[in-house]
PDB file of C-alpha atoms and ligand atoms in Angstrom:
ATOM      1  CA  MET B   1      96.417 122.168 162.250  1.00 67.00           C
ATOM      2  CA  LYS B   2      99.892 121.232 161.055  1.00 91.00           C
ATOM      3  CA  THR B   3     102.735 121.059 163.563  1.00 93.00           C
ATOM      4  CA  LEU B   4     106.518 120.986 163.541  1.00 96.00           C
ATOM      5  CA  THR B   5     108.650 118.398 165.300  1.00 98.00           C
ATOM      6  CA  VAL B   6     111.340 120.275 167.192  1.00 98.00           C
ATOM      7  CA  SER B   7     114.566 118.597 168.347  1.00 98.00           C
ATOM      8  CA  VAL B   8     117.222 120.297 170.429  1.00 98.00           C
ATOM      9  CA  VAL B   9     120.411 118.242 170.565  1.00 98.00           C
ATOM     10  CA  THR B  10     123.728 118.800 172.363  1.00 98.00           C
ATOM     11  CA  PRO B  11     126.929 116.712 172.658  1.00 97.00           C
ATOM     12  CA  ASP B  12     125.511 115.439 175.986  1.00 96.00           C
ATOM     13  CA  GLY B  13     122.355 114.142 174.276  1.00 97.00           C
ATOM     14  CA  PRO B  14     118.834 115.324 173.384  1.00 98.00           C
ATOM     15  CA  VAL B  15     117.341 118.171 175.422  1.00 98.00           C
ATOM     16  CA  LEU B  16     113.906 118.296 173.822  1.00 97.00           C
ATOM     17  CA  GLU B  17     111.863 116.524 171.132  1.00 98.00           C
ATOM     18  CA  GLU B  18     108.259 117.631 170.828  1.00 97.00           C
ATOM     19  CA  SER B  19     105.633 118.974 168.414  1.00 98.00           C
ATOM     20  CA  TYR B  20     104.909 122.705 168.295  1.00 98.00           C
ATOM     21  CA  ASP B  21     102.836 125.139 166.229  1.00 97.00           C
ATOM     22  CA  MET B  22     105.629 127.712 165.848  1.00 97.00           C
ATOM     23  CA  VAL B  23     109.311 128.201 166.697  1.00 98.00           C
ATOM     24  CA  SER B  24     111.020 131.586 167.127  1.00 98.00           C
ATOM     25  CA  VAL B  25     114.796 131.886 167.287  1.00 98.00           C
ATOM     26  CA  ARG B  26     117.416 134.630 167.317  1.00 98.00           C
ATOM     27  CA  ALA B  27     119.729 133.792 164.413  1.00 98.00           C
ATOM     28  CA  GLU B  28     122.891 135.800 163.778  1.00 97.00           C
ATOM     29  CA  GLY B  29     121.049 137.548 160.934  1.00 95.00           C
ATOM     30  CA  GLY B  30     118.055 138.458 163.118  1.00 97.00           C
ATOM     31  CA  GLU B  31     114.824 137.001 164.491  1.00 97.00           C
ATOM     32  CA  LEU B  32     113.266 134.079 162.615  1.00 97.00           C
ATOM     33  CA  GLY B  33     109.732 132.781 163.097  1.00 97.00           C
ATOM     34  CA  ILE B  34     109.179 129.298 161.694  1.00 98.00           C
ATOM     35  CA  LEU B  35     105.781 127.799 160.932  1.00 97.00           C
ATOM     36  CA  PRO B  36     105.044 124.324 159.485  1.00 97.00           C
ATOM     37  CA  GLY B  37     105.826 124.205 155.768  1.00 96.00           C
ATOM     38  CA  HIS B  38     108.758 126.642 155.997  1.00 96.00           C
ATOM     39  CA  ILE B  39     111.347 126.386 153.207  1.00 96.00           C
ATOM     40  CA  PRO B  40     114.519 124.452 154.100  1.00 97.00           C
ATOM     41  CA  LEU B  41     117.080 126.655 155.820  1.00 96.00           C
ATOM     42  CA  VAL B  42     120.270 126.467 157.875  1.00 98.00           C
ATOM     43  CA  ALA B  43     121.268 129.389 160.106  1.00 97.00           C
ATOM     44  CA  PRO B  44     123.743 130.061 162.940  1.00 98.00           C
ATOM     45  CA  LEU B  45     122.104 130.999 166.243  1.00 98.00           C
ATOM     46  CA  THR B  46     123.104 133.542 168.859  1.00 98.00           C
ATOM     47  CA  ILE B  47     123.234 132.817 172.610  1.00 98.00           C
ATOM     48  CA  SER B  48     119.512 133.237 173.200  1.00 98.00           C
ATOM     49  CA  ALA B  49     116.169 131.768 174.201  1.00 98.00           C
ATOM     50  CA  VAL B  50     114.360 129.574 171.681  1.00 98.00           C
ATOM     51  CA  ARG B  51     110.593 130.173 171.981  1.00 98.00           C
ATOM     52  CA  LEU B  52     108.298 127.253 171.234  1.00 98.00           C
ATOM     53  CA  LYS B  53     104.562 127.862 170.860  1.00 97.00           C
ATOM     54  CA  LYS B  54     101.828 125.272 171.243  1.00 97.00           C
ATOM     55  CA  GLN B  55      98.113 125.961 171.752  1.00 94.00           C
ATOM     56  CA  GLY B  56      98.662 129.390 173.257  1.00 92.00           C
ATOM     57  CA  ASN B  57     101.488 128.278 175.574  1.00 95.00           C
ATOM     58  CA  THR B  58     105.139 129.182 175.135  1.00 96.00           C
ATOM     59  CA  ASP B  59     108.044 126.977 176.215  1.00 97.00           C
ATOM     60  CA  TYR B  60     111.587 128.328 176.391  1.00 98.00           C
ATOM     61  CA  VAL B  61     114.956 126.650 175.910  1.00 98.00           C
ATOM     62  CA  ALA B  62     118.271 128.427 176.563  1.00 98.00           C
ATOM     63  CA  VAL B  63     120.767 127.770 173.762  1.00 98.00           C
ATOM     64  CA  SER B  64     124.440 128.713 173.746  1.00 97.00           C
ATOM     65  CA  GLY B  65     124.637 129.447 170.016  1.00 92.00           C
ATOM     66  CA  GLY B  66     124.740 126.552 167.572  1.00 96.00           C
ATOM     67  CA  PHE B  67     122.834 125.901 164.377  1.00 98.00           C
ATOM     68  CA  LEU B  68     119.242 125.764 163.266  1.00 98.00           C
ATOM     69  CA  GLU B  69     118.169 123.408 160.499  1.00 98.00           C
ATOM     70  CA  VAL B  70     114.647 123.842 159.114  1.00 98.00           C
ATOM     71  CA  ARG B  71     112.767 121.342 156.985  1.00 96.00           C
ATOM     72  CA  PRO B  72     109.042 121.701 156.185  1.00 93.00           C
ATOM     73  CA  ASP B  73     107.919 119.460 159.083  1.00 95.00           C
ATOM     74  CA  LYS B  74     110.982 119.505 161.352  1.00 98.00           C
ATOM     75  CA  VAL B  75     113.265 121.955 163.141  1.00 98.00           C
ATOM     76  CA  THR B  76     116.582 120.717 164.515  1.00 98.00           C
ATOM     77  CA  ILE B  77     118.778 122.813 166.778  1.00 98.00           C
ATOM     78  CA  LEU B  78     122.328 121.638 167.382  1.00 98.00           C
ATOM     79  CA  ALA B  79     124.021 123.503 170.208  1.00 98.00           C
ATOM     80  CA  GLN B  80     127.123 123.069 172.351  1.00 96.00           C
ATOM     81  CA  ALA B  81     124.861 123.570 175.394  1.00 98.00           C
ATOM     82  CA  ALA B  82     121.092 123.927 175.817  1.00 98.00           C
ATOM     83  CA  GLU B  83     118.850 123.784 178.880  1.00 98.00           C
ATOM     84  CA  ASN B  84     115.141 123.598 179.656  1.00 98.00           C
ATOM     85  CA  PRO B  85     114.131 126.178 182.313  1.00 97.00           C
ATOM     86  CA  SER B  86     113.684 123.540 185.033  1.00 96.00           C
ATOM     87  CA  ASP B  87     117.228 122.236 184.441  1.00 97.00           C
ATOM     88  CA  ILE B  88     118.893 125.606 184.948  1.00 98.00           C
ATOM     89  CA  ASP B  89     120.847 125.979 188.174  1.00 98.00           C
ATOM     90  CA  VAL B  90     120.221 129.642 189.009  1.00 98.00           C
ATOM     91  CA  ASP B  91     122.994 129.848 191.638  1.00 98.00           C
ATOM     92  CA  ARG B  92     125.511 128.492 189.140  1.00 98.00           C
ATOM     93  CA  ALA B  93     124.401 130.989 186.483  1.00 98.00           C
ATOM     94  CA  GLU B  94     124.576 133.867 189.024  1.00 98.00           C
ATOM     95  CA  ALA B  95     128.116 132.792 189.974  1.00 98.00           C
ATOM     96  CA  ALA B  96     129.147 132.523 186.282  1.00 98.00           C
ATOM     97  CA  LYS B  97     127.672 135.992 185.657  1.00 98.00           C
ATOM     98  CA  GLN B  98     129.608 137.479 188.557  1.00 97.00           C
ATOM     99  CA  ARG B  99     132.889 135.837 187.464  1.00 95.00           C
ATOM    100  CA  ALA B 100     132.435 137.131 183.922  1.00 95.00           C
ATOM    101  CA  GLU B 101     131.626 140.667 185.119  1.00 94.00           C
ATOM    102  CA  GLU B 102     134.742 140.676 187.301  1.00 91.00           C
ATOM    103  CA  ARG B 103     136.874 139.598 184.325  1.00 89.00           C
ATOM    104  CA  LEU B 104     135.361 142.279 182.133  1.00 90.00           C
ATOM    105  CA  ASN B 105     136.236 144.888 184.760  1.00 88.00           C
ATOM    106  CA  GLU B 106     139.920 143.894 184.862  1.00 85.00           C
ATOM    107  CA  THR B 107     141.642 146.579 182.814  1.00 73.00           C
ATOM    108  CA  LYS B 108     144.738 144.492 182.097  1.00 72.00           C
ATOM    109  CA  SER B 109     142.930 141.484 180.694  1.00 66.00           C
ATOM    110  CA  GLU B 110     143.918 140.404 177.197  1.00 72.00           C
ATOM    111  CA  GLU B 111     141.622 140.648 174.195  1.00 72.00           C
ATOM    112  CA  ILE B 112     140.990 136.896 174.090  1.00 67.00           C
ATOM    113  CA  ASP B 113     139.983 136.807 177.772  1.00 81.00           C
ATOM    114  CA  PHE B 114     137.673 139.733 177.150  1.00 86.00           C
ATOM    115  CA  THR B 115     135.896 137.927 174.293  1.00 89.00           C
ATOM    116  CA  ARG B 116     135.569 134.757 176.379  1.00 92.00           C
ATOM    117  CA  ALA B 117     134.259 136.690 179.361  1.00 93.00           C
ATOM    118  CA  LYS B 118     131.693 138.447 177.164  1.00 95.00           C
ATOM    119  CA  SER B 119     130.417 135.082 175.872  1.00 97.00           C
ATOM    120  CA  ALA B 120     130.323 133.660 179.413  1.00 97.00           C
ATOM    121  CA  LEU B 121     128.321 136.697 180.542  1.00 98.00           C
ATOM    122  CA  GLN B 122     125.866 136.237 177.656  1.00 98.00           C
ATOM    123  CA  ARG B 123     125.412 132.522 178.472  1.00 98.00           C
ATOM    124  CA  ALA B 124     124.799 133.273 182.155  1.00 98.00           C
ATOM    125  CA  THR B 125     122.396 136.165 181.470  1.00 98.00           C
ATOM    126  CA  ASN B 126     120.487 134.069 178.940  1.00 98.00           C
ATOM    127  CA  ARG B 127     120.153 131.186 181.443  1.00 98.00           C
ATOM    128  CA  LEU B 128     118.869 133.535 184.126  1.00 98.00           C
ATOM    129  CA  GLU B 129     116.275 134.999 181.743  1.00 98.00           C
ATOM    130  CA  VAL B 130     115.089 131.547 180.647  1.00 98.00           C
ATOM    131  CA  ALA B 131     114.995 130.281 184.247  1.00 97.00           C
ATOM    132  CA  ASN B 132     112.710 133.216 185.136  1.00 93.00           C
ATOM    133  CA  ASN B 133     110.213 132.124 182.471  1.00 83.00           C
ATOM    134  CA  LYS B 134     109.675 128.628 183.828  1.00 57.00           C
TER     135      LYS B 134
HETATM  136  P1  LIG E   1     129.898 127.582 184.070  1.00 65.09           P
HETATM  137  O1  LIG E   1     131.001 128.582 184.176  1.00 65.09           O
HETATM  138  O2  LIG E   1     128.928 127.655 185.217  1.00 65.09           O
HETATM  139  O3  LIG E   1     130.393 126.184 183.758  1.00 65.09           O
HETATM  140  P2  LIG E   1     129.434 127.950 181.264  1.00 65.09           P
HETATM  141  O4  LIG E   1     128.614 128.966 180.535  1.00 65.09           O
HETATM  142  O5  LIG E   1     130.908 128.051 181.060  1.00 65.09           O
HETATM  143  O6  LIG E   1     129.031 128.030 182.804  1.00 65.09           O
HETATM  144  P3  LIG E   1     128.934 125.857 179.418  1.00 65.09           P
HETATM  145  O7  LIG E   1     130.342 125.563 178.966  1.00 65.09           O
HETATM  146  O8  LIG E   1     128.068 126.674 178.511  1.00 65.09           O
HETATM  147  O9  LIG E   1     128.952 126.495 180.886  1.00 65.09           O
HETATM  148  O10 LIG E   1     128.163 124.480 179.697  1.00 65.09           O
HETATM  149  C1  LIG E   1     128.812 123.318 180.209  1.00 65.09           C
HETATM  150  C2  LIG E   1     127.722 122.333 180.613  1.00 65.09           C
HETATM  151  O11 LIG E   1     127.111 122.778 181.828  1.00 65.09           O
HETATM  152  C3  LIG E   1     126.578 122.193 179.608  1.00 65.09           C
HETATM  153  O12 LIG E   1     126.120 120.879 179.627  1.00 65.09           O
HETATM  154  C4  LIG E   1     125.501 123.147 180.145  1.00 65.09           C
HETATM  155  O13 LIG E   1     124.198 122.720 179.766  1.00 65.09           O
HETATM  156  C5  LIG E   1     125.719 123.015 181.647  1.00 65.09           C
HETATM  157  N1  LIG E   1     125.399 124.256 182.387  1.00 65.09           N
HETATM  158  C6  LIG E   1     126.118 125.396 182.414  1.00 65.09           C
HETATM  159  N2  LIG E   1     125.577 126.296 183.240  1.00 65.09           N
HETATM  160  C7  LIG E   1     124.465 125.730 183.733  1.00 65.09           C
HETATM  161  C8  LIG E   1     123.436 126.153 184.642  1.00 65.09           C
HETATM  162  N3  LIG E   1     123.448 127.368 185.202  1.00 65.09           N
HETATM  163  N4  LIG E   1     122.445 125.287 184.948  1.00 65.09           N
HETATM  164  C9  LIG E   1     122.412 124.058 184.391  1.00 65.09           C
HETATM  165  N5  LIG E   1     123.337 123.586 183.521  1.00 65.09           N
HETATM  166  C10 LIG E   1     124.347 124.402 183.193  1.00 65.09           C
END
């Protein structure tokens, strides 16, 4: 059976490089499922969990947005931040979630702070979900 080499890369270095049977991502345009032989594609990703399937098992990686590049035998994800479940510090994500929720509840906060707090909340929630799948 054909496989795909999947690389997840951040400014801090590689997070994952492995072969999988299928990759599922949440792009800004919707869910994408990628099998070996897929046509070349570039797509922006949302803050979400990348799902990587191999022989009936699923691995998860938390990505904070970024870009997906698909070639027939290779999937590359470039993200500002990405973590494997075992690398996620749950206490830190809980604290980030709480800080973001407090900011979102401040009625006098400016629009820009609101947008930043919403993104921070999404990153924290995504990390907590991925950490729970490890
Ligand atoms: P925080 O407020 O806790 O810093 P953040 O969402 O602002 O969270 P990012 O700017 O997305 O953090 O990430 C900065 C760096 O810290 C990245 O390398 C990211 O992988 C890492 N990181 C952030 N949160 C966690 C976490 N809960 N566990 C492990 N690594 C994390």
